[in-house]
Short mmCIF file of C-alpha atoms in Angstrom, two decimals:
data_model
loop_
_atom_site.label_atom_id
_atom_site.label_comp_id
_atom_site.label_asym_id
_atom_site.label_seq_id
_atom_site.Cartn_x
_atom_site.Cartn_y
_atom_site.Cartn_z
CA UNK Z 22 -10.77 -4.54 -4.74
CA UNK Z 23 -8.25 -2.68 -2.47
CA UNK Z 24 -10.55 0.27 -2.79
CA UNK Z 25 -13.67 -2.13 -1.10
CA UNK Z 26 -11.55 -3.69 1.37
CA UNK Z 27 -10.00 -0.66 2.61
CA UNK Z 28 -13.03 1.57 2.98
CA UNK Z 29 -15.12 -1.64 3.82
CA UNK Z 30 -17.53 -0.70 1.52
CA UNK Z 31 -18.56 -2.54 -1.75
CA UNK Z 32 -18.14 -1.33 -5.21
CA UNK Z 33 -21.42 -0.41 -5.96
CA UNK Z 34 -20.90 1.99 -2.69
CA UNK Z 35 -17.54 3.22 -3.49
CA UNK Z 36 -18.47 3.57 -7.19
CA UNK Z 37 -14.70 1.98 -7.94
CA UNK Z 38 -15.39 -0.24 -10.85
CA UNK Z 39 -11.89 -0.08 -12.70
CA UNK Z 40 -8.43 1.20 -11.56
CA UNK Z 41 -8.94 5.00 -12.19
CA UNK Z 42 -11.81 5.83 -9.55
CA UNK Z 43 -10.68 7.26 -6.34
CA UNK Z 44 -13.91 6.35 -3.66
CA UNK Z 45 -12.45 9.49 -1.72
CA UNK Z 46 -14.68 11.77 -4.29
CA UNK Z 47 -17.95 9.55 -3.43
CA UNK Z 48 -16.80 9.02 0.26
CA UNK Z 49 -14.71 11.98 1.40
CA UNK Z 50 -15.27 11.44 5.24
CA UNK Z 51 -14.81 7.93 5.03
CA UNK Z 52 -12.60 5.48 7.73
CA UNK Z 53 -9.89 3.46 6.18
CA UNK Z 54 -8.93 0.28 7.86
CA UNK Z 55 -5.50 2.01 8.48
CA UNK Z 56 -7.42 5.17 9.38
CA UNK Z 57 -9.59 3.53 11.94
CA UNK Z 58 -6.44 2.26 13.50
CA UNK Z 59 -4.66 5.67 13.52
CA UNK Z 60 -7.80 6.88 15.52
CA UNK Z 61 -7.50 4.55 17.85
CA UNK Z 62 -4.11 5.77 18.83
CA UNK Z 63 -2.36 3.33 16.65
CA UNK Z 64 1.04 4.36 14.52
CA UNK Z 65 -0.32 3.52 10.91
CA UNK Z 66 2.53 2.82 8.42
CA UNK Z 67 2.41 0.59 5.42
CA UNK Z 68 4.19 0.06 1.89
CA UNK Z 69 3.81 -1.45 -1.33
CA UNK Z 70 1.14 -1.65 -3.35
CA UNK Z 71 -1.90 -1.13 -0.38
CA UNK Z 72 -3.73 1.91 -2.64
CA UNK Z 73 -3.51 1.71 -6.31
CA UNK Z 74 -0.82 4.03 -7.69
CA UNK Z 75 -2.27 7.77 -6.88
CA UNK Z 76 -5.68 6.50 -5.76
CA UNK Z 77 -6.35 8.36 -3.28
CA UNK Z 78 -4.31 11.03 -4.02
CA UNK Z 79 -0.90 11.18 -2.36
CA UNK Z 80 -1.56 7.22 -1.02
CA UNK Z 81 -4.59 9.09 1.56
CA UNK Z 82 -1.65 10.59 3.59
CA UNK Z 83 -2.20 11.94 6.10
CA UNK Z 84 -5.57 11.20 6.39
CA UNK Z 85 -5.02 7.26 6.73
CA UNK Z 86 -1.30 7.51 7.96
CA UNK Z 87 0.88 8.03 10.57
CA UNK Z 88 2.29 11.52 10.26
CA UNK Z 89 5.80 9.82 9.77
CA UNK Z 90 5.08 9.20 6.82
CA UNK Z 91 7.32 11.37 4.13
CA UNK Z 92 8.20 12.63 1.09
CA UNK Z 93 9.53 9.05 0.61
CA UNK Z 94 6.12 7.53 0.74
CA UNK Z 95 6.40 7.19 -3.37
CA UNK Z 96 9.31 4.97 -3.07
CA UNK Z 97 7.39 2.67 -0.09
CA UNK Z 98 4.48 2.43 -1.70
CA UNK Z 99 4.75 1.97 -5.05
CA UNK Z 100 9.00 0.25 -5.87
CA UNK Z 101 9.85 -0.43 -9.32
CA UNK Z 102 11.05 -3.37 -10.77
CA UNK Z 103 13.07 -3.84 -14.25
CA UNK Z 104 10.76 -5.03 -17.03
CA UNK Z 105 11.35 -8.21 -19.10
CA UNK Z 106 11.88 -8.27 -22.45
CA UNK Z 107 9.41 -8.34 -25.23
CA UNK Z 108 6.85 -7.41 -22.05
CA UNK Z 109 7.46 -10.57 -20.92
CA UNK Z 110 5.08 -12.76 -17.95
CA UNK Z 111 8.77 -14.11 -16.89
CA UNK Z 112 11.90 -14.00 -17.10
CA UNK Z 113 14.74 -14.41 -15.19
CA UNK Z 114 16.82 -12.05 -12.92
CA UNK Z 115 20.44 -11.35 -11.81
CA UNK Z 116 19.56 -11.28 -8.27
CA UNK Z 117 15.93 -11.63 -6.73
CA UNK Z 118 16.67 -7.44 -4.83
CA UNK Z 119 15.25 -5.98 -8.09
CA UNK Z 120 11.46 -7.50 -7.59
CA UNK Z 121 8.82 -5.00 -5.85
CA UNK Z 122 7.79 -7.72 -3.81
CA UNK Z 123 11.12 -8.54 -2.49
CA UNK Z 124 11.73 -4.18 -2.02
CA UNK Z 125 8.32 -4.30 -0.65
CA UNK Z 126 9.34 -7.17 2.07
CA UNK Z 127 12.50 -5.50 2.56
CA UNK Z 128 11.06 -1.95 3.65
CA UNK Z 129 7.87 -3.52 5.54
CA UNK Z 130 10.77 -5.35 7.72
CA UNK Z 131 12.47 -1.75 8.00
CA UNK Z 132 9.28 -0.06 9.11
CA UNK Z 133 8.65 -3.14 11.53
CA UNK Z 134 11.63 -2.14 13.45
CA UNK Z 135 11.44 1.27 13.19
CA UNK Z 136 7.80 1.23 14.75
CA UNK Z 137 9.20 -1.87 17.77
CA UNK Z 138 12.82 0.15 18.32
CA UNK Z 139 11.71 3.07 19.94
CA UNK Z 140 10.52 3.11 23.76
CA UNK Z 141 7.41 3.61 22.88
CA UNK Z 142 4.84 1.78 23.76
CA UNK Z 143 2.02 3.06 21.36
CA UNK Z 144 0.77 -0.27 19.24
CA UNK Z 145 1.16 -0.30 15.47
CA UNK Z 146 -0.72 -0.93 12.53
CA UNK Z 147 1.51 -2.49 9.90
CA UNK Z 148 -0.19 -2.76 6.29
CA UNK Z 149 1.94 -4.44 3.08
CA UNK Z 150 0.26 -4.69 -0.29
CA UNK Z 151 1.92 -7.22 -2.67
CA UNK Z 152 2.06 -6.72 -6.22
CA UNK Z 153 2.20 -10.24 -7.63
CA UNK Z 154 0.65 -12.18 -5.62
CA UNK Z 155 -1.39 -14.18 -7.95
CA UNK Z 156 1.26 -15.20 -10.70
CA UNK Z 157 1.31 -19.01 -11.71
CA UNK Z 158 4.49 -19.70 -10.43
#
């Protein structure tokens, strides 16, 4: 689970079974990946779907994130997409702009150059969490 991979623990550890346990109330003072990076003097940004929706609260900002981050973090982390009909598996779309995963590519590119633009030289850690990865087509 994102939960396992993220705090490198296992769910038995985290005690993150199904999509509504947050491991931060078993493992407040826990590292995240991105957290461990962010310590290390890294700028930690990401988008998509990294966390599941409000788990950790407020996507762990600021404890795993850059302080950049921003009230727009909802928007990064978590796009929306219109539904198919019926509650469809597939369907198909005007334009491909409206998936998450496309939004989600679009604003991890954004981030990408906002984090390489700037004359710093501080090294980045860039996560992006796909939604559908795993669909049959």
């Amino acid at each position: 689970s994102r939960n396992s991979f993220l705090s490198g623990r296992r769910p038995d550890a985290t005690e993150s079974w199904q999509f509504v346990d947050d491991f931060r109330e078993i493992g407040p003072d826990w590292t995240t990946l991105p957290e461990a990076f962010k310590k290390a003097g890294y700028q930690s940004v990401g988008c998509g779907k990294v966390y599941h929706p409000g788990l950790p609260p407020n996507w762990d900002l600021p404890t795993s994130w850059d302080s950049r981050m921003n009230a727009t973090w909802d928007d990064w982390m978590y796009p929306t997409e219109p539904q198919c009909p019926n509650n469809a598996t597939w369907c198909s779309m005007p334009e491909d702009s409206v998936f998450e995963d496309t939004q989600t590519t679009r604003t991890a590119l954004q981030l990408l150059d906002n984090v390489t633009a700037s004359n710093e030289t501080k090294p980045f850690f860039l996560a992006v969490g796909f939604r559908k990865p795993h669909l049959q087509w």
